[in-house]
PDB file of C-alpha atoms in Angstrom:
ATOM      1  CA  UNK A1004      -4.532  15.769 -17.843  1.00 36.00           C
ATOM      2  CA  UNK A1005      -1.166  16.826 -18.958  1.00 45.00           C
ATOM      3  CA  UNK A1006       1.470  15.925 -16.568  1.00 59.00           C
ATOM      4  CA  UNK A1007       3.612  19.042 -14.886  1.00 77.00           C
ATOM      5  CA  UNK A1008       6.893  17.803 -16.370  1.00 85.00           C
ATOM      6  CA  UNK A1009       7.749  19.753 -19.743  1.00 93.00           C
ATOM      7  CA  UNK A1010       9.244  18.863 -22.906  1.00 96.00           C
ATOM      8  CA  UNK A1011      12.842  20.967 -23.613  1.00 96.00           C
ATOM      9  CA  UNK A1012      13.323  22.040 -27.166  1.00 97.00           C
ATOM     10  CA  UNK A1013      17.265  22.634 -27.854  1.00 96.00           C
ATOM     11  CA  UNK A1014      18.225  23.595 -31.025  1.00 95.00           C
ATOM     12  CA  UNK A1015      20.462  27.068 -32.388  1.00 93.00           C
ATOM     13  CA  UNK A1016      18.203  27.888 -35.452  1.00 93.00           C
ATOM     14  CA  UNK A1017      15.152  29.986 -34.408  1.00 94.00           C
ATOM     15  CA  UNK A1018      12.850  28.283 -37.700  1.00 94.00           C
ATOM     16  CA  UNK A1019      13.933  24.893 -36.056  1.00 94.00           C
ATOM     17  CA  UNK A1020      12.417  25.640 -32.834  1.00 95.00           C
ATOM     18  CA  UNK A1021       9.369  27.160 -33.677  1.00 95.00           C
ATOM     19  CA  UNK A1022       8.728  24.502 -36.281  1.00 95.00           C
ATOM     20  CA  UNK A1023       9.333  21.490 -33.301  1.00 96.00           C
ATOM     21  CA  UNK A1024       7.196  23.676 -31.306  1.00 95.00           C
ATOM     22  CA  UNK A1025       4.401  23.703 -33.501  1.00 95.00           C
ATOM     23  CA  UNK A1026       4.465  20.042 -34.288  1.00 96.00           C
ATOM     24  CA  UNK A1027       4.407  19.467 -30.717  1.00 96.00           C
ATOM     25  CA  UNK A1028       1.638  21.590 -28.902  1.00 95.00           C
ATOM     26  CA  UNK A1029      -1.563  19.640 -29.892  1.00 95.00           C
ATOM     27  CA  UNK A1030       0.796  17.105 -27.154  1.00 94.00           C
ATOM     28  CA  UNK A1031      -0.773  19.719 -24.770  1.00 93.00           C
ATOM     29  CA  UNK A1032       1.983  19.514 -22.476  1.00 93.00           C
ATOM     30  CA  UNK A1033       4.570  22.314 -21.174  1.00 93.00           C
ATOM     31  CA  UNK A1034       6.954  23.512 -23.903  1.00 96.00           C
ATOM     32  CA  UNK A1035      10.106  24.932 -23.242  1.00 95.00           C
ATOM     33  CA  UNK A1036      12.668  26.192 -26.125  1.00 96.00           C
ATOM     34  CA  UNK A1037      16.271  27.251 -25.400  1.00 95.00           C
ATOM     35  CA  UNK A1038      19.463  28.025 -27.877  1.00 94.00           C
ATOM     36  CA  UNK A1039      22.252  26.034 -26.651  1.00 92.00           C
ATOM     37  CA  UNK A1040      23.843  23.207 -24.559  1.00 92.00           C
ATOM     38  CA  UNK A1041      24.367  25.721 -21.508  1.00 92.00           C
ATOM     39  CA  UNK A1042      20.924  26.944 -21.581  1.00 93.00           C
ATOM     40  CA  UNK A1043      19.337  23.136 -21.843  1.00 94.00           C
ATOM     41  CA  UNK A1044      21.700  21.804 -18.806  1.00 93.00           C
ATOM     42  CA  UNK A1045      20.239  24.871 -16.836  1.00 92.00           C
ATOM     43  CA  UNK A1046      16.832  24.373 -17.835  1.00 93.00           C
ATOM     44  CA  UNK A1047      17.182  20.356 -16.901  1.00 93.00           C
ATOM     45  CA  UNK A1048      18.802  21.056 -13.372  1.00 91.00           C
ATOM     46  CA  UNK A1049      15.793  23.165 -12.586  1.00 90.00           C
ATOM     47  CA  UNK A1050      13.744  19.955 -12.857  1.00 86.00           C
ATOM     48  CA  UNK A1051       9.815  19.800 -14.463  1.00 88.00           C
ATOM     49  CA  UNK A1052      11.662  18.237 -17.943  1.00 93.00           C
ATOM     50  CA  UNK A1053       9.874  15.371 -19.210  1.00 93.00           C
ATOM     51  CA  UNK A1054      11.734  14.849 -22.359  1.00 96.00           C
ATOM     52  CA  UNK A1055      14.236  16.386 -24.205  1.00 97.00           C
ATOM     53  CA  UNK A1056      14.280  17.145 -28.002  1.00 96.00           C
ATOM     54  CA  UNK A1057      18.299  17.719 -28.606  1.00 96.00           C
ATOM     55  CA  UNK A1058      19.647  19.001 -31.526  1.00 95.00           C
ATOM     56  CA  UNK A1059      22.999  17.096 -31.964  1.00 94.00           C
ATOM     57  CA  UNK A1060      25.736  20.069 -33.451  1.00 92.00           C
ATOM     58  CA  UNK A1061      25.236  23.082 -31.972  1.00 91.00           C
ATOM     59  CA  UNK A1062      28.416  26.249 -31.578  1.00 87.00           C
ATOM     60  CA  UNK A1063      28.893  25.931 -27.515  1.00 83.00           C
ATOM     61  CA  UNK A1064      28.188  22.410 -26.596  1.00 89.00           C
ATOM     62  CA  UNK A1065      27.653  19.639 -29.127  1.00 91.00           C
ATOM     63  CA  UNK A1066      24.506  17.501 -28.089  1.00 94.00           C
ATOM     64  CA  UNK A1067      26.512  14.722 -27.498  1.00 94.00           C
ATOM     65  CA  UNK A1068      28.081  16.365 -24.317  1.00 94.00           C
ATOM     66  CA  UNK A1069      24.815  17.493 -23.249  1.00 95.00           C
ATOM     67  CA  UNK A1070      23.573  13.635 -23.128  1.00 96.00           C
ATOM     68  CA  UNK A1071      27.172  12.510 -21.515  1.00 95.00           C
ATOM     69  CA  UNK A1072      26.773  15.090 -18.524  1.00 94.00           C
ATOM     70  CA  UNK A1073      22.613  14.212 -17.859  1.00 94.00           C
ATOM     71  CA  UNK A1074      23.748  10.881 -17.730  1.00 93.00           C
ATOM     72  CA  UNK A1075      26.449  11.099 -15.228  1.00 93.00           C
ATOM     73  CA  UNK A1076      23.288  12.584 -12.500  1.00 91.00           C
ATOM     74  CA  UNK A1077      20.956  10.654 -10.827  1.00 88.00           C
ATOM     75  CA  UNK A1078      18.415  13.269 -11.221  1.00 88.00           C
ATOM     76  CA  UNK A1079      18.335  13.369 -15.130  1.00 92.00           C
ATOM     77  CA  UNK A1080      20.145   9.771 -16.340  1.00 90.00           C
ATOM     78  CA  UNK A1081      16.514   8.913 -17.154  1.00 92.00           C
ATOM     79  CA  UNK A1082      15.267  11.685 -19.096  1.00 95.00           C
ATOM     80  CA  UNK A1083      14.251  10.221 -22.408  1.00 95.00           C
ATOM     81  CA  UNK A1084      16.429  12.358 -24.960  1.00 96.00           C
ATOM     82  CA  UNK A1085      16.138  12.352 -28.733  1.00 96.00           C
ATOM     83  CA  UNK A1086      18.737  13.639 -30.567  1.00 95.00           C
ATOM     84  CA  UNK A1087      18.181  15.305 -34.196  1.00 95.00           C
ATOM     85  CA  UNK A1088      20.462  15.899 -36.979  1.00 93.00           C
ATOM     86  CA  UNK A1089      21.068  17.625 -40.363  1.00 88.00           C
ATOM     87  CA  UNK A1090      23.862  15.681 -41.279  1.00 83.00           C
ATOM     88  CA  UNK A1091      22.476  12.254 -42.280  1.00 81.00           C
ATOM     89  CA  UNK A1092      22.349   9.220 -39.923  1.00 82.00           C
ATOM     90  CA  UNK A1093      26.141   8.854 -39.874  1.00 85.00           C
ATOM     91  CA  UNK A1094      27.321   5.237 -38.628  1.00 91.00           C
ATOM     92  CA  UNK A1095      29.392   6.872 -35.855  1.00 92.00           C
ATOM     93  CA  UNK A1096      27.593   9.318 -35.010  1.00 92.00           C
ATOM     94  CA  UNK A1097      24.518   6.502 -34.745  1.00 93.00           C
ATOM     95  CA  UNK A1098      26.929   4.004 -32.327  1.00 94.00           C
ATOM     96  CA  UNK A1099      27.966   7.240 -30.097  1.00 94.00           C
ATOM     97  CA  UNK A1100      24.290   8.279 -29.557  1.00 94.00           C
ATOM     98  CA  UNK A1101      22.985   4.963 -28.623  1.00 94.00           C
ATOM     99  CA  UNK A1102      25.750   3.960 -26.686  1.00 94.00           C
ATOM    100  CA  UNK A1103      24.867   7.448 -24.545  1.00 93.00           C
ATOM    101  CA  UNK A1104      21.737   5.737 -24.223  1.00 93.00           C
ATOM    102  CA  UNK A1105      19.560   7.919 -26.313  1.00 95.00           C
ATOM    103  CA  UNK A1106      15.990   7.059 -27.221  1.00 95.00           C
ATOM    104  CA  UNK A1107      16.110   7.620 -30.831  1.00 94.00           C
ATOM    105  CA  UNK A1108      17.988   9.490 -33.269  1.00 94.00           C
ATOM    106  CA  UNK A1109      16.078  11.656 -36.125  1.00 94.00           C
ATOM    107  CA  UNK A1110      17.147  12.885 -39.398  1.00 92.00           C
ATOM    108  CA  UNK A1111      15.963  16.562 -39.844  1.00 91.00           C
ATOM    109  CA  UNK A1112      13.606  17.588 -41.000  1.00 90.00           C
ATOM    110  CA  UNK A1113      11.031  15.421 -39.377  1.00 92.00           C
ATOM    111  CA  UNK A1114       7.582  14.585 -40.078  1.00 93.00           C
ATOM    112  CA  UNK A1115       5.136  16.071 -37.124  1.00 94.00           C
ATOM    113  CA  UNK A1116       3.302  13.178 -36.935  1.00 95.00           C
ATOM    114  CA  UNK A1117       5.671  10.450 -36.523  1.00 93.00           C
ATOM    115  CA  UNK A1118       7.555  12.886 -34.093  1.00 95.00           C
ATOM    116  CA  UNK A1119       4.516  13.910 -32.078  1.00 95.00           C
ATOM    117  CA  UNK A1120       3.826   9.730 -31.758  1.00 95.00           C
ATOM    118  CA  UNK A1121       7.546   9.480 -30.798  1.00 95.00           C
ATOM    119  CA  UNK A1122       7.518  11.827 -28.578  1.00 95.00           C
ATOM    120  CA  UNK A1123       4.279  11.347 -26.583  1.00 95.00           C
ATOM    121  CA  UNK A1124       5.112   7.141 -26.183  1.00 95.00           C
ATOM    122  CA  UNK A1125       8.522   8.175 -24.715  1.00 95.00           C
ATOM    123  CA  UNK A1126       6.899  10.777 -22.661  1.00 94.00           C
ATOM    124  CA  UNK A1127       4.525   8.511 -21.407  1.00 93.00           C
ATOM    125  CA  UNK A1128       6.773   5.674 -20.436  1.00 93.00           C
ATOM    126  CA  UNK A1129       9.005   7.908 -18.263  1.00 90.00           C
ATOM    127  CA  UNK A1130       6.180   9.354 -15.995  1.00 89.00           C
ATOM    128  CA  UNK A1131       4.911   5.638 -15.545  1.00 91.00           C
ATOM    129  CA  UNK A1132       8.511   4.840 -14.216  1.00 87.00           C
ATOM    130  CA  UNK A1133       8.320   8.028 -12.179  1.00 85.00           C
ATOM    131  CA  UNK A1134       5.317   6.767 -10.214  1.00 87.00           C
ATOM    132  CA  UNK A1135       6.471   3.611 -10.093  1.00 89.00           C
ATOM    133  CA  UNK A1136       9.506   4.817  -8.224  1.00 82.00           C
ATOM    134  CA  UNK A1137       7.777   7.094  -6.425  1.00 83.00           C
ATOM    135  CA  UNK A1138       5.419   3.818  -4.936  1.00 85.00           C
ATOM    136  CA  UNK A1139       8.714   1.565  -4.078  1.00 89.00           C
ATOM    137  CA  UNK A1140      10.217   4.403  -2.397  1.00 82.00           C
ATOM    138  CA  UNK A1141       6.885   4.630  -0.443  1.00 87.00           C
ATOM    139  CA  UNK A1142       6.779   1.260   0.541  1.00 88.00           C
ATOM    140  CA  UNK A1143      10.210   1.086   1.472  1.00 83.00           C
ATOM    141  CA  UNK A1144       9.525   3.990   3.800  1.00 86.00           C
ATOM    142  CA  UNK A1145       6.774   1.819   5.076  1.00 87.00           C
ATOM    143  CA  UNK A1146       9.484  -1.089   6.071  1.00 88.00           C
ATOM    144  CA  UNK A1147      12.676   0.781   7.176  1.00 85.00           C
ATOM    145  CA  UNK A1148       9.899   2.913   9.663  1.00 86.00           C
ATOM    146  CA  UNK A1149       8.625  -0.755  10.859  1.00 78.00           C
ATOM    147  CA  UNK A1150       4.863  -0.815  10.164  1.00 59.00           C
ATOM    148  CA  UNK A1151       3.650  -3.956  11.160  1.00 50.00           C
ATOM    149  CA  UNK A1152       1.160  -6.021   8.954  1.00 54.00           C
ATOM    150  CA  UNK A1153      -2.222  -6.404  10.146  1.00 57.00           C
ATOM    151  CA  UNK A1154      -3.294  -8.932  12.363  1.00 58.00           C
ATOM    152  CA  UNK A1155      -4.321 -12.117  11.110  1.00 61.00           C
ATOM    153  CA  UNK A1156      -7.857 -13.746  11.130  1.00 61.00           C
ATOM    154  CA  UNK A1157      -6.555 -17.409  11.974  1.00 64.00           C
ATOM    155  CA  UNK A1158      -4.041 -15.892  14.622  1.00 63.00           C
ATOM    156  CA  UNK A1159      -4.807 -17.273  18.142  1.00 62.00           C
ATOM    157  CA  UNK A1160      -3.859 -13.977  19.416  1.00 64.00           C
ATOM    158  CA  UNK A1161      -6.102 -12.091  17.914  1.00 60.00           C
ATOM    159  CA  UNK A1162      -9.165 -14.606  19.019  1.00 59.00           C
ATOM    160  CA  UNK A1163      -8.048 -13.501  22.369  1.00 61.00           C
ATOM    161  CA  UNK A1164      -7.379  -9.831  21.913  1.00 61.00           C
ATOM    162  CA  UNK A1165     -11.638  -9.847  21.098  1.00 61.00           C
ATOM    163  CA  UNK A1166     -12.166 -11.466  24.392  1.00 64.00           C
ATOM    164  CA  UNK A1167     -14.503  -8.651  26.832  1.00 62.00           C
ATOM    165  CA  UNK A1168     -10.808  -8.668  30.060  1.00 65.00           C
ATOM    166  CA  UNK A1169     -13.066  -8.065  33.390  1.00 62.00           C
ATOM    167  CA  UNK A1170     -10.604  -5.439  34.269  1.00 65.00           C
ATOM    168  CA  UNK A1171     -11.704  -3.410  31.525  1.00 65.00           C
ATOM    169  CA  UNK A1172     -14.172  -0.278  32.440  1.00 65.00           C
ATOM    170  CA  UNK A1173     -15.941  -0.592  29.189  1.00 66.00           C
ATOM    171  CA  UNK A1174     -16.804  -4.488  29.768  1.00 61.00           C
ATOM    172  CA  UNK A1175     -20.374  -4.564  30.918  1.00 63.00           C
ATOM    173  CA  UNK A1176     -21.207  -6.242  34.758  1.00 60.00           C
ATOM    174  CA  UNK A1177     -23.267  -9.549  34.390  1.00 61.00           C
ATOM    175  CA  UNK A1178     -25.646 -10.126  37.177  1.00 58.00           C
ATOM    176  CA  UNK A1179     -24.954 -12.960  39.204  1.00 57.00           C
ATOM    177  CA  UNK A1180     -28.169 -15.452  39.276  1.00 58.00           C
ATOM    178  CA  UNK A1181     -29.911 -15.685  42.626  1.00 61.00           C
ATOM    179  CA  UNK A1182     -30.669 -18.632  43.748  1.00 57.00           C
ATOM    180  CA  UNK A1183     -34.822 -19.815  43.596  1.00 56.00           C
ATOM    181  CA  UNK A1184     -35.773 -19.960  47.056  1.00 55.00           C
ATOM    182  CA  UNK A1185     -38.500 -22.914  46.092  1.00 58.00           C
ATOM    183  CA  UNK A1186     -35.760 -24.934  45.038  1.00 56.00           C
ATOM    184  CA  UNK A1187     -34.115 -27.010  48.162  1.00 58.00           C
ATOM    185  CA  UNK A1188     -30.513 -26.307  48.884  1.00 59.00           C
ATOM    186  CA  UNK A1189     -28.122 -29.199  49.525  1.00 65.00           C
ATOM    187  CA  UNK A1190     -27.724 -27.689  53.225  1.00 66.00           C
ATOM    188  CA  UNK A1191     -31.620 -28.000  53.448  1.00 70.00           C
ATOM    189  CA  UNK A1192     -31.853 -31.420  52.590  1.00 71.00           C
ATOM    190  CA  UNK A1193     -29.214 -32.973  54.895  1.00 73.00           C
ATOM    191  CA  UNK A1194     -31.283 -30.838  57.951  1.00 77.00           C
ATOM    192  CA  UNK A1195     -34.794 -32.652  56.656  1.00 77.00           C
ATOM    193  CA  UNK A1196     -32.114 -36.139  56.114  1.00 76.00           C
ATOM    194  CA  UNK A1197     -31.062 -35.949  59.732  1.00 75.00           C
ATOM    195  CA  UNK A1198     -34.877 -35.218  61.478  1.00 77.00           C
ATOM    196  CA  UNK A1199     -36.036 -38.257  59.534  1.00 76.00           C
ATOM    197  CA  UNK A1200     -33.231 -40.470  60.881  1.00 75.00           C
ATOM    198  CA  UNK A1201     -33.950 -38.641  64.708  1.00 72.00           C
ATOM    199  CA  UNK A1202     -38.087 -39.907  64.618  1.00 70.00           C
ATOM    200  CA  UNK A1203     -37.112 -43.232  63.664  1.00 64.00           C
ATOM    201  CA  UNK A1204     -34.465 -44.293  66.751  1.00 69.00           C
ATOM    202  CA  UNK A1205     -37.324 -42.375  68.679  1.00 66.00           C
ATOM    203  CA  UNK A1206     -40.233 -44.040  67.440  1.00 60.00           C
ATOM    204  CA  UNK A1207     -39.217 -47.654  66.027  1.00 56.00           C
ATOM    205  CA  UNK A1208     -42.830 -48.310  64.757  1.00 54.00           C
ATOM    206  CA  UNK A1209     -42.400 -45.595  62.320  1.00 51.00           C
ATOM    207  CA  UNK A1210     -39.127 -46.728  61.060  1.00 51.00           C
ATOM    208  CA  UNK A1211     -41.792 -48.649  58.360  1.00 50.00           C
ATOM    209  CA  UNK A1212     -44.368 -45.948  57.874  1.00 51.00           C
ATOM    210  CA  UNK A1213     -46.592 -49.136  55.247  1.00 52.00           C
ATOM    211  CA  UNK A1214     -46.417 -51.315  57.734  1.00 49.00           C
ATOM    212  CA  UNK A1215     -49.393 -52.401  60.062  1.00 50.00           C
ATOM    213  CA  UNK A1216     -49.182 -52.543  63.702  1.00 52.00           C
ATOM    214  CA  UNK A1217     -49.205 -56.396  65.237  1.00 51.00           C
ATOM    215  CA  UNK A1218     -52.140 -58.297  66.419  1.00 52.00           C
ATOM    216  CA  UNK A1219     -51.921 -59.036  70.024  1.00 53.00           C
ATOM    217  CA  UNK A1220     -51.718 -62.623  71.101  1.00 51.00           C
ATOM    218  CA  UNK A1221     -54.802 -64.955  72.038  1.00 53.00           C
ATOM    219  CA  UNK A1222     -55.034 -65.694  75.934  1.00 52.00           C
ATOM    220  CA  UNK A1223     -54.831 -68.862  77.010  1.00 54.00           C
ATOM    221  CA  UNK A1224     -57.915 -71.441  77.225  1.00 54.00           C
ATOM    222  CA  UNK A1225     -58.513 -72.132  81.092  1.00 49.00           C
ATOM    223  CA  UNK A1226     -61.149 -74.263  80.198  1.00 42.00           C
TER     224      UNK A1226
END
């Protein structure tokens, strides 16, 4: 899909424009043609300019002073701009444009297939930087409005955040185990301890319940 952002055709011949137009459209993007230097700084405030195609002498402002004042503004200093002339690639001329920071400089007339390959690679490039800006400036939002990181795995903290807290409504209720009433309590078997030691000072012959009771002794012989 064709991005929003339109490509600005400035040049004061009419033939010129339409011919950069035509060589242009099968780009399929947004193509807008203006006159003069005034008209082009207008159209570039408004914003939705992509690229612009700049024809370097023209009667009210030279295209040279067009590319000075885009570059002074944050908003446009990164507008890919390439600058065409009918003069010949003059050595001055050639150190002035690049030094502006122009993309390119084209002798006219040009060929519409080297300019439409031109023109759609530096096209291309800015709206990558665009959206790369665009995601910094995102995640520097994210930082300056403190959003933490997610919690960590390892984290002891979050071992314990998963913990069920007991004052928590949603934590279910465990029953608590009943004891088995066949199985004898500690309190049971000291009772059952201290009748056992009670029969034996009471009865001393069961104090050994395997042993046998004694024989009783022989009488005496009178004889």
């Amino acid at each position: 899909m064709p991005s929003d952002a339109g490509i600005l055709i400035v040049d004061d011949h009419r033939d010129t424009r339409y011919a950069l137009e035509s060589a242009l459209a099968p780009l399929g993007h947004r193509l807008c043609c203006v006159a003069g230097g005034d008209e082009a700084l207008k159209e570039v405030l408004r914003g939705r300019v992509g690229l612009v195609l700049l024809d370097v002498c023209m009667p009210d402002v030279s295209g040279l002073d067009v590319v000075r004042y885009l570059r002074r503004l944050e908003q446009t200093q990164h507008i890919p701009v390439v600058l065409l002339t009918g003069f010949g690639l003059d050595p001055a001329l050639t150190s002035a444009a690049f030094e502006l920071g122009v993309a390119d400089l084209l002798p006219k007339p040009v060929d519409p297939g080297s300019l439409r390959t031109k023109v759609r690679y530096l096209y291309d490039a800015h709206q990558r930087r665009l959206a790369l800006e665009r995601e910094v400036r995102g995640l520097r939002a994210l930082v300056e409005a403190g959003a933490a990181p997610g919690p960590r795995p390892d984290d002891p903290r979050t071992a314990a955040a998963a913990l069920p807290r007991p004052d928590d409504p949603r934590t279910p209720v465990q029953a608590v185990p009943r004891p088995d009433a066949r199985v004898p309590t500690q309190r049971d078997a000291a009772r059952r301890d201290a009748e056992r030691r009670d029969t034996v000072r009471r009865d001393p012959v069961r104090r050994d319940p395997g042993a046998h009771p004694a024989a009783p002794a022989a009488a005496p012989d009178g004889t």
